[in-house]
Coordinates of C-alpha atoms in Angstrom, one line a residue:
Chain A
X212 CA 108.8 89.5 234.4
X213 CA 110.8 87.4 232.0
X214 CA 110.8 88.7 228.4
X215 CA 109.3 86.0 226.1
X216 CA 110.3 85.5 222.5
X217 CA 107.9 83.8 220.1
X218 CA 109.1 82.6 216.7
X219 CA 106.2 81.5 214.4
X220 CA 103.0 83.5 214.3
X221 CA 100.8 81.3 212.1
X222 CA 97.3 80.1 212.8
X223 CA 98.3 78.8 216.3
X224 CA 101.1 81.3 217.1
X225 CA 99.0 84.5 216.7
X226 CA 96.3 83.5 219.4
X227 CA 99.1 82.1 221.6
X228 CA 101.0 85.4 221.4
X229 CA 97.8 87.1 222.6
X230 CA 97.5 84.8 225.5
X231 CA 101.1 85.5 226.5
X232 CA 100.6 89.3 226.2
X233 CA 97.3 89.1 228.1
X234 CA 99.2 87.4 231.0
X235 CA 101.4 90.5 231.2
X236 CA 104.6 89.2 229.7
X237 CA 106.7 91.5 227.5
X238 CA 106.8 89.7 224.1
X239 CA 109.1 89.9 221.0
X240 CA 107.9 88.1 217.9
X241 CA 109.2 87.1 214.5
X242 CA 107.7 85.3 211.6
X243 CA 109.2 84.3 208.3
X244 CA 106.3 86.1 206.6
X245 CA 106.3 89.4 208.5
X246 CA 102.7 90.3 207.7
X247 CA 101.4 87.6 210.0
X248 CA 103.4 89.1 212.9
X249 CA 102.5 92.7 212.3
X250 CA 98.9 92.4 213.6
X251 CA 100.4 91.6 217.0
X252 CA 102.0 95.1 217.3
X253 CA 98.6 96.4 218.1
X254 CA 98.4 94.0 221.0
X255 CA 101.7 95.2 222.4
X256 CA 104.2 92.8 220.9
X257 CA 107.6 94.1 219.7
X258 CA 108.5 92.9 216.1
X259 CA 112.0 91.8 215.7
X260 CA 113.9 92.0 212.3
X261 CA 115.2 88.4 212.6
X262 CA 114.8 85.2 214.5
X263 CA 118.3 85.8 216.0
X264 CA 117.2 89.2 217.3
X265 CA 114.2 87.5 219.2
X266 CA 116.6 85.0 220.7
X267 CA 119.1 87.7 221.7
X268 CA 116.6 89.6 223.9
X269 CA 114.4 86.8 225.2
X270 CA 114.7 85.1 228.5
X271 CA 112.4 82.3 227.4
X272 CA 112.0 81.5 223.7
X273 CA 108.9 79.8 222.4
X274 CA 108.8 78.3 218.9
X275 CA 105.6 77.3 217.1
X276 CA 106.5 76.1 213.6
X277 CA 105.3 73.8 210.9
X278 CA 107.6 70.8 211.3
X279 CA 110.9 69.5 212.6
X280 CA 113.1 70.6 209.7
X281 CA 111.7 74.2 210.0
X282 CA 112.4 74.2 213.7
X283 CA 116.0 72.8 213.1
X284 CA 116.6 75.5 210.5
X285 CA 115.5 78.4 212.7
X286 CA 117.4 77.1 215.7
X287 CA 120.7 76.1 214.1
X288 CA 120.9 77.8 210.6
X289 CA 119.4 81.2 211.4
X290 CA 121.6 82.2 214.3
X291 CA 119.1 81.5 217.1
X292 CA 121.2 79.0 219.0
X293 CA 124.2 81.3 218.8
X294 CA 122.2 84.3 220.0
X295 CA 120.6 82.6 223.0
X296 CA 122.2 83.3 226.3
X297 CA 123.6 80.4 228.3
X298 CA 121.0 79.7 231.0
X299 CA 118.2 80.4 228.5
X300 CA 115.3 78.1 227.8
X301 CA 113.7 77.1 224.5
X302 CA 110.2 75.7 224.6
X303 CA 109.4 74.2 221.2
X304 CA 105.6 73.9 221.0
X305 CA 105.6 72.7 217.4
X306 CA 104.5 69.1 216.7
X307 CA 107.7 67.4 215.4
X308 CA 109.3 64.0 215.4
X309 CA 110.5 62.5 218.6
X310 CA 114.0 62.0 217.3
X311 CA 114.2 65.6 216.0
X312 CA 113.1 66.9 219.4
X313 CA 115.7 64.8 221.2
X314 CA 118.4 66.0 218.8
X315 CA 117.4 69.7 219.3
X316 CA 117.6 69.2 223.1
X317 CA 121.0 67.6 222.9
X318 CA 122.5 70.3 220.7
X319 CA 121.1 73.1 222.8
X320 CA 122.1 71.4 226.1
X321 CA 125.7 71.3 224.8
X322 CA 125.5 75.2 224.6
X323 CA 124.1 75.6 228.1
X324 CA 120.6 76.3 226.8
X325 CA 117.7 74.2 228.2
X326 CA 115.1 72.7 225.8
X327 CA 111.6 71.5 226.3
X328 CA 109.5 69.8 223.7
X329 CA 106.0 71.0 224.4
X330 CA 103.5 70.2 221.7
X331 CA 99.8 71.1 222.2
X332 CA 96.4 69.7 221.7
X333 CA 93.3 71.8 221.4
X334 CA 93.7 73.5 218.0
X335 CA 93.1 77.1 217.1
X336 CA 89.9 77.1 219.3
X337 CA 92.0 76.0 222.3
X338 CA 94.6 78.7 221.5
X339 CA 92.0 81.4 221.2
X340 CA 90.7 80.8 224.7
X341 CA 94.1 80.1 226.1
X342 CA 93.2 76.6 227.2
X343 CA 95.6 74.3 225.3
X344 CA 96.6 70.9 226.6
X345 CA 100.5 71.1 226.7
X346 CA 102.5 67.9 226.8
X347 CA 106.0 68.6 228.0
X348 CA 109.3 66.6 227.7
X349 CA 112.5 67.8 229.4
X350 CA 114.1 68.6 232.7
X351 CA 112.0 69.6 235.7
X352 CA 114.0 72.8 236.3
X353 CA 113.4 74.1 232.8
X354 CA 109.7 73.1 233.1
X355 CA 109.4 75.2 236.3
X356 CA 111.0 78.2 234.6
X357 CA 108.6 78.1 231.7
X358 CA 105.6 77.1 233.7
X359 CA 104.2 80.7 234.1
X360 CA 104.2 81.0 230.3
X361 CA 102.5 77.6 229.9
X362 CA 99.9 78.7 232.4
X363 CA 99.1 81.7 230.2
X364 CA 98.5 79.2 227.3
X365 CA 96.6 76.4 229.0
X366 CA 97.3 73.3 231.1
X367 CA 100.8 71.8 231.0
X368 CA 102.0 68.4 232.3
X369 CA 105.6 67.3 232.4
X370 CA 105.4 63.8 231.0
X371 CA 109.0 62.7 230.9
X372 CA 112.5 63.5 229.6
X373 CA 113.4 65.1 226.2
X374 CA 111.1 63.8 223.4
X375 CA 108.4 62.7 225.8
X376 CA 106.2 65.6 225.0
X377 CA 106.2 64.6 221.3
X378 CA 105.5 61.0 222.3
X379 CA 102.5 62.1 224.4
X380 CA 101.2 64.1 221.4
X381 CA 101.4 61.0 219.2
X382 CA 99.6 59.0 221.8
X383 CA 96.9 61.8 221.9
X384 CA 96.6 61.7 218.1
X385 CA 96.3 58.0 218.0
X386 CA 93.6 57.9 220.6
X387 CA 91.7 60.7 218.8
X388 CA 91.8 58.8 215.5
X389 CA 90.8 55.5 217.0
X390 CA 88.0 57.0 219.1
X391 CA 86.7 58.7 216.0
X392 CA 86.7 55.3 214.3
X393 CA 85.0 53.6 217.3
X394 CA 82.2 56.2 217.3
X395 CA 81.8 56.0 213.5
X396 CA 81.6 52.2 213.5
X397 CA 79.0 52.2 216.3
X398 CA 76.8 55.0 214.8
X399 CA 76.8 53.3 211.4
X400 CA 75.8 50.1 213.0
X401 CA 73.1 51.7 215.1
X402 CA 71.6 53.6 212.1
X403 CA 71.7 50.7 209.7
X404 CA 70.2 48.4 212.3
X405 CA 67.2 50.7 212.7
X406 CA 68.0 52.9 215.7
X407 CA 68.1 56.7 215.6
X408 CA 71.8 57.6 215.7
X409 CA 71.2 61.0 217.3
X410 CA 69.3 59.4 220.1
X411 CA 71.9 56.7 220.5
X412 CA 74.6 59.3 220.9
X413 CA 72.5 61.0 223.5
X414 CA 71.8 57.8 225.3
X415 CA 75.5 56.8 225.4
X416 CA 76.9 60.1 226.5
X417 CA 77.7 60.2 230.2
X418 CA 78.2 56.4 230.3
X419 CA 81.3 54.3 229.8
X420 CA 81.1 55.0 226.0
X421 CA 81.2 58.7 226.7
X422 CA 84.1 60.8 225.3
X423 CA 84.8 64.2 223.8
X424 CA 84.9 62.6 220.4
X425 CA 81.4 61.1 220.9
X426 CA 80.2 64.7 221.8
X427 CA 82.0 66.7 219.1
X428 CA 82.8 64.4 216.2
X429 CA 79.7 62.2 216.9
X430 CA 77.6 65.3 216.3
X431 CA 79.5 66.0 213.0
X432 CA 78.8 62.4 211.8
X433 CA 75.1 62.7 212.6
X434 CA 74.8 66.1 210.9
X435 CA 77.0 64.8 207.9
X436 CA 79.1 67.9 208.5
X437 CA 82.6 67.1 207.4
X438 CA 83.9 70.6 206.7
X439 CA 87.6 70.3 207.8
X440 CA 88.5 71.5 211.3
X441 CA 91.0 68.7 211.8
X442 CA 92.1 67.5 208.3
X443 CA 92.3 63.9 207.3
X444 CA 95.7 64.6 205.7
X445 CA 97.1 66.0 209.0
X446 CA 95.9 63.0 210.9
X447 CA 97.5 60.7 208.4
X448 CA 100.8 62.5 209.0
X449 CA 100.4 62.3 212.8
X450 CA 99.7 58.5 212.6
X451 CA 102.8 58.1 210.4
X452 CA 104.9 59.7 213.1
X453 CA 103.2 57.4 215.6
X454 CA 104.1 54.4 213.6
X455 CA 107.7 55.6 213.3
X456 CA 108.0 56.0 217.0
X457 CA 106.2 52.7 217.7
X458 CA 108.4 50.8 215.2
X459 CA 111.5 52.1 217.0
X460 CA 110.5 50.5 220.3
X461 CA 108.8 47.4 218.8
X462 CA 105.2 48.4 219.7
X463 CA 102.3 47.3 217.5
X464 CA 99.4 49.7 216.9
X465 CA 96.6 47.5 215.7
X466 CA 93.9 50.2 216.1
X467 CA 95.9 53.0 214.5
X468 CA 96.5 50.6 211.5
X469 CA 92.8 50.4 211.0
X470 CA 92.4 54.2 211.3
X471 CA 95.3 54.9 208.9
X472 CA 93.8 52.6 206.2
X473 CA 90.3 54.2 206.6
X474 CA 91.7 57.7 206.5
X475 CA 93.6 56.9 203.3
X476 CA 90.4 55.6 201.8
X477 CA 88.5 58.7 202.8
X478 CA 91.2 60.9 201.3
X479 CA 90.8 59.0 198.0
X480 CA 87.0 59.0 197.9
X481 CA 86.0 62.3 199.6
X482 CA 89.1 64.4 199.7
X483 CA 90.8 66.2 202.6
X484 CA 87.7 66.5 204.7
X485 CA 87.4 66.7 208.5
X486 CA 88.8 63.6 210.3
X487 CA 85.3 62.8 211.5
X488 CA 84.8 61.9 207.8
X489 CA 86.2 58.5 208.7
X490 CA 82.5 57.8 209.1
X491 CA 82.1 58.2 205.3
X492 CA 84.3 55.1 204.6
X493 CA 82.6 52.9 207.2
X494 CA 79.2 53.9 205.9
X495 CA 80.3 53.5 202.3
X496 CA 81.4 49.9 203.0
X497 CA 78.0 49.1 204.4
X498 CA 76.6 49.8 200.9
X499 CA 73.1 51.0 200.2
Chain B
X267 CA 51.0 54.9 241.8
X268 CA 51.3 51.9 239.4
X269 CA 52.3 48.6 241.0
X270 CA 55.6 47.5 239.5
X271 CA 56.6 43.9 239.1
X272 CA 60.3 42.9 238.9
X273 CA 61.4 39.4 237.7
X274 CA 65.1 38.7 238.2
X275 CA 66.8 39.9 241.4
X276 CA 70.4 39.1 240.6
X277 CA 73.4 41.4 240.9
X278 CA 71.7 44.1 239.0
X279 CA 68.1 43.4 240.0
X280 CA 68.5 43.8 243.7
X281 CA 69.9 47.3 243.7
X282 CA 67.4 48.2 240.9
X283 CA 64.5 47.0 243.1
X284 CA 65.8 49.3 245.9
X285 CA 65.8 52.3 243.5
X286 CA 62.2 51.5 242.5
X287 CA 61.1 51.1 246.1
X288 CA 63.0 54.3 247.1
X289 CA 61.0 56.2 244.5
X290 CA 57.8 55.1 246.3
X291 CA 56.4 52.5 243.9
X292 CA 54.7 49.4 245.3
X293 CA 56.8 46.5 244.1
X294 CA 56.3 42.8 243.7
X295 CA 59.4 40.6 243.0
X296 CA 60.2 37.1 242.0
X297 CA 63.4 35.3 241.4
X298 CA 64.1 31.7 240.3
X299 CA 66.4 31.4 243.4
X300 CA 64.1 32.8 246.1
X301 CA 66.9 33.6 248.5
X302 CA 68.1 36.4 246.3
X303 CA 64.7 38.0 246.4
X304 CA 64.0 37.6 250.2
X305 CA 66.5 40.3 251.2
X306 CA 64.1 42.8 249.5
X307 CA 61.2 42.1 251.8
X308 CA 63.0 44.2 254.4
X309 CA 63.0 47.1 251.9
X310 CA 59.2 46.8 251.5
X311 CA 58.9 44.5 248.4
X312 CA 56.3 41.8 248.3
X313 CA 57.5 38.4 247.3
X314 CA 55.4 36.5 244.8
X315 CA 55.3 32.7 244.6
X316 CA 55.7 32.6 240.8
X317 CA 56.6 34.8 237.9
X318 CA 53.0 34.6 236.8
X319 CA 51.8 35.9 240.1
X320 CA 54.1 39.0 239.7
X321 CA 52.6 39.5 236.2
X322 CA 49.0 39.1 237.4
X323 CA 49.3 42.0 239.9
X324 CA 51.7 44.4 238.2
X325 CA 50.7 47.4 236.1
X326 CA 54.3 47.6 234.8
X327 CA 56.5 44.5 234.6
X328 CA 60.3 44.8 234.6
X329 CA 62.5 41.8 233.7
X330 CA 66.2 41.7 234.4
X331 CA 67.5 38.3 233.4
X332 CA 70.7 36.7 232.2
X333 CA 70.0 36.2 228.5
X334 CA 67.4 36.0 225.7
X335 CA 66.3 32.4 226.2
X336 CA 65.8 33.0 229.9
X337 CA 63.6 36.0 229.2
X338 CA 61.7 34.1 226.5
X339 CA 61.1 31.2 229.0
X340 CA 59.9 33.4 231.8
X341 CA 57.5 35.4 229.4
X342 CA 56.1 32.6 227.4
X343 CA 56.7 29.2 229.2
X344 CA 56.0 30.3 232.8
X345 CA 52.7 31.9 232.3
X346 CA 53.7 35.5 232.4
X347 CA 52.3 36.5 229.1
X348 CA 49.0 34.8 229.9
X349 CA 48.9 36.5 233.3
X350 CA 49.5 40.0 232.0
X351 CA 46.5 42.2 231.6
X352 CA 45.8 43.7 228.1
X353 CA 47.1 47.2 228.3
X354 CA 50.0 46.3 230.5
X355 CA 53.7 47.0 229.6
X356 CA 56.7 44.8 229.9
X357 CA 60.1 46.6 230.1
X358 CA 62.8 44.0 229.5
X359 CA 66.0 45.6 230.9
X360 CA 68.1 42.4 230.2
X361 CA 70.8 42.6 227.5
X362 CA 69.6 40.1 224.9
X363 CA 69.8 39.7 221.1
X364 CA 68.2 42.2 218.8
X365 CA 66.1 39.5 217.1
X366 CA 65.0 38.0 220.4
X367 CA 63.8 41.4 221.6
X368 CA 61.9 42.0 218.4
X369 CA 60.3 38.6 218.7
X370 CA 59.2 39.2 222.3
X371 CA 57.7 42.5 221.3
X372 CA 55.8 41.0 218.4
X373 CA 54.4 38.1 220.5
X374 CA 53.3 40.5 223.4
X375 CA 51.8 43.1 221.0
X376 CA 49.6 40.3 219.6
X377 CA 48.2 39.9 223.1
X378 CA 47.6 43.6 223.6
X379 CA 50.6 44.0 225.9
X380 CA 53.3 46.7 225.1
X381 CA 57.0 45.8 225.2
X382 CA 60.1 47.9 225.6
X383 CA 63.6 46.6 225.2
X384 CA 65.5 48.7 227.7
X385 CA 69.0 47.4 228.4
X386 CA 71.3 49.4 230.7
X387 CA 74.9 50.5 231.0
X388 CA 76.6 51.4 234.2
X389 CA 76.9 48.1 235.9
X390 CA 76.2 47.3 239.6
X391 CA 77.8 50.6 240.6
X392 CA 75.3 52.5 238.4
X393 CA 72.5 50.4 239.7
X394 CA 73.4 51.0 243.4
X395 CA 73.3 54.8 242.9
X396 CA 70.2 54.6 240.6
X397 CA 72.1 56.3 237.7
X398 CA 72.0 53.7 235.0
X399 CA 72.0 54.7 231.3
X400 CA 68.9 53.1 229.9
X401 CA 68.6 52.6 226.1
X402 CA 65.0 52.0 225.1
X403 CA 63.4 50.6 222.0
X404 CA 59.6 50.5 221.5
X405 CA 56.6 52.7 221.1
X406 CA 56.6 56.3 222.5
X407 CA 53.3 55.7 224.4
X408 CA 54.7 52.7 226.3
X409 CA 57.9 54.7 226.9
X410 CA 55.9 57.5 228.5
X411 CA 54.1 55.0 230.7
X412 CA 57.3 53.4 232.1
X413 CA 59.2 56.7 232.2
X414 CA 58.6 57.3 235.9
X415 CA 60.1 53.9 236.7
X416 CA 63.0 54.5 234.4
X417 CA 63.6 57.8 236.1
X418 CA 63.9 56.0 239.4
X419 CA 66.7 53.9 237.9
X420 CA 68.7 56.5 235.9
X421 CA 68.5 58.3 232.6
X422 CA 66.5 56.7 229.8
X423 CA 66.4 57.7 226.1
X424 CA 64.0 56.2 223.5
X425 CA 66.3 55.4 220.6
X426 CA 63.9 53.8 218.1
X427 CA 61.4 51.0 217.6
X428 CA 61.5 47.5 219.0
X429 CA 65.0 46.2 219.2
X430 CA 66.6 49.6 219.0
X431 CA 67.5 49.6 222.7
X432 CA 69.5 46.3 222.3
X433 CA 71.2 47.8 219.2
X434 CA 72.2 50.9 221.2
X435 CA 73.6 48.6 223.9
X436 CA 75.7 46.8 221.3
X437 CA 76.9 50.1 220.0
X438 CA 77.8 51.1 223.5
X439 CA 79.7 47.9 224.2
X440 CA 81.6 48.2 220.9
X441 CA 82.7 51.7 221.7
X442 CA 83.7 50.7 225.2
X443 CA 85.8 47.8 223.9
X444 CA 87.4 49.9 221.1
X445 CA 88.2 52.8 223.4
X446 CA 89.8 50.5 225.9
X447 CA 91.9 49.3 223.0
X448 CA 92.8 52.8 221.8
X449 CA 93.8 53.8 225.3
X450 CA 95.8 50.6 225.9
X451 CA 97.7 51.0 222.6
X452 CA 98.6 54.7 223.3
X453 CA 99.7 54.0 226.9
X454 CA 101.9 51.1 225.8
X455 CA 103.4 53.2 223.1
X456 CA 104.0 56.2 225.5
X457 CA 105.6 54.0 228.2
X458 CA 107.8 52.0 225.8
X459 CA 109.0 55.2 224.1
X460 CA 110.1 56.7 227.3
X461 CA 107.2 58.8 228.6
X462 CA 105.5 58.4 232.0
X463 CA 102.2 56.8 231.2
X464 CA 100.5 58.2 234.4
X465 CA 101.5 61.7 233.4
X466 CA 100.5 61.1 229.8
X467 CA 97.0 60.1 231.0
X468 CA 96.9 63.2 233.1
X469 CA 98.0 65.4 230.2
X470 CA 95.5 64.0 227.8
X471 CA 92.5 64.1 230.0
X472 CA 90.2 67.0 229.2
X473 CA 91.5 67.3 225.6
X474 CA 90.1 65.5 222.5
X475 CA 91.6 62.2 223.7
X476 CA 89.6 62.5 226.9
X477 CA 87.0 59.8 227.7
X478 CA 85.5 57.9 230.7
X479 CA 87.6 54.9 229.6
X480 CA 90.9 57.0 229.7
X481 CA 89.9 58.0 233.3
X482 CA 88.7 54.7 234.6
X483 CA 90.3 51.9 232.6
X484 CA 93.4 54.0 231.9
X485 CA 94.0 54.2 235.6
X486 CA 93.6 50.4 235.9
X487 CA 96.2 49.9 233.1
X488 CA 98.7 52.1 234.8
X489 CA 98.1 50.4 238.1
X490 CA 98.3 47.0 236.4
X491 CA 95.0 46.3 238.3
X492 CA 93.0 43.8 236.2
X493 CA 90.7 42.4 238.9
X494 CA 87.5 41.8 237.0
X495 CA 84.7 44.4 237.2
X496 CA 83.8 44.0 233.5
X497 CA 84.9 40.6 232.4
X498 CA 86.7 39.9 229.2
X499 CA 84.4 36.9 228.6
X500 CA 81.3 39.1 228.9
X501 CA 82.7 41.6 226.5
X502 CA 83.5 38.8 224.0
X503 CA 79.9 37.8 224.2
X504 CA 78.7 41.4 223.7
X505 CA 80.9 41.8 220.6
X506 CA 79.7 38.5 219.2
X507 CA 76.1 39.9 219.4
X508 CA 77.3 43.1 217.8
X509 CA 78.8 41.1 214.9
X510 CA 75.6 39.2 214.5
X511 CA 73.6 42.5 214.3
X512 CA 76.2 44.1 212.0
X513 CA 76.2 41.1 209.7
X514 CA 72.5 41.1 209.3
X515 CA 72.6 44.7 207.9
X516 CA 75.9 44.4 206.0
X517 CA 78.0 46.6 208.3
X518 CA 81.7 46.0 208.8
X519 CA 83.1 46.5 212.3
X520 CA 86.9 46.9 211.7
X521 CA 87.7 48.2 215.2
X522 CA 85.6 45.6 217.0
X523 CA 87.3 42.9 215.0
X524 CA 90.6 44.0 216.4
X525 CA 89.1 44.2 220.0
X526 CA 87.6 40.7 219.6
X527 CA 90.9 39.1 218.6
X528 CA 92.8 40.9 221.4
X529 CA 90.2 39.9 224.0
X530 CA 90.4 36.2 222.9
X531 CA 94.2 36.4 223.2
X532 CA 93.9 37.9 226.7
X533 CA 91.4 35.2 227.8
X534 CA 93.9 32.5 226.6
X535 CA 97.0 34.1 228.3
X536 CA 95.7 35.8 231.4
X537 CA 92.2 34.3 232.0
X538 CA 88.9 36.0 232.5
X539 CA 90.3 39.3 233.8
X540 CA 88.9 42.8 233.6
X541 CA 88.3 44.1 230.1
X542 CA 91.0 46.8 230.7
X543 CA 93.3 43.7 230.6
X544 CA 93.3 44.2 226.8
X545 CA 96.4 46.2 227.7
X546 CA 98.2 43.0 228.6
X547 CA 98.1 41.6 225.1
X548 CA 99.3 44.9 223.4
X549 CA 102.1 45.1 226.0
X550 CA 102.9 41.4 225.6
X551 CA 103.3 41.8 221.8
X552 CA 105.8 44.6 222.4
X553 CA 108.1 42.1 224.0
X554 CA 110.7 42.9 226.6

């Protein structure tokens, strides 16, 4: 089997490493903060002394890092691109800018290394049960090579050329934000107008208003449980990236504009709560 | 078994009558245009000569009519309320205004007749397979009496007191409109930014962005298939009712405001197409 390298063993990277190991791949890992990678030795991972060392021995390199500049630094300033063999593949599963992903793809392609942008949806829960949704941009040949590793991590779909994975992730985040808003607006209306919002949620589930957000975030709204799983601040950052991408191609995002304004208001009034906390602002505006 | 009366055998009423008959209830029907009711004789329904005659012989009376004024006219100007026995129940499954439903409930309650507002979601397709989502407002005792008939028609949830069923229906319609908008916005962004929207839809399904609208209406957007199942004009009317209900209790509907403006623009530019045609306006604004 191909030896897999994984750079970045944070909240997402650690359970993802375990999924890759559980599927039987030999795995080398490295993390800027070594302590976070050490726990994986007990699961059978080999710890490398540097990012370049991971790259030197990996057939397929996975990166799972905080943002675009961090990915760029690891690839091009820490010797990873130099250490990769021609014919290798980098699957960057970080959520980064569309332009950044395209630039990384172009620079690696020049060196004979294939690149996939492959951000995920599903969070740490999805990573822990190896069922992430993986949105992939890049060449079909590279996708086929990495597919067995993706299958160890969840369900992957090739959605287009370089950058398209990041675009799909932005589309995902916009839909999630706007559906949270749609559910919040409807539940506030239902409750204020005299219906039982928990019963309304139950009545609507399974019909055309049914969604994962109605199930999961709708329940948080009804329970007034806004302990952060997905943070408002993270969603604001995601929507900002979506506006950047939309602006570049002249697309208006009227719903995401509403969500962004409501998230900003929640951040001011309630702090960095769960993104289901958008409910708080719609409810606050309705007064007493 | 209780004898059921059904007034209103239009596009929804005819398949609903068949569901009630299939469950074994004796059924009397009446329709303003008799031709629409006559087909049901072959299924075992008895045709009455007037709405009042249906009411006189029914233990449970179901109405399925076009709007609030029509329901009010049938109940109070055509002798139905007078013909109903004290102790009877009217389940009005029409989609009408919240205030209208409450008024009908109050006037019937004065006469010793129970009233449920029980609008449905699921359309003619849901009616044909007897799997409507039924949102019910009223007293628990009346709900329990009508429950066997509701079970013949789909899945019913009691969501609160008189009017609450109509409120839940408005919440449902607002979520449907806004989720159509959220999906349209994301698919336009994805396509314009270079991803394959069909693949993006596939990648997102099953994750937090997953919804019935992404499945059904997302597919219509990708296929550019806007032949009307749910009409834009109907959805505009539903949102207007939602704004009326929201205004009465001081709730803002920021997402529904966006949807209403987009639907109005679609109606102007493309006519009374399917509500998934909201996509057309977001795409049009993105230019060439």
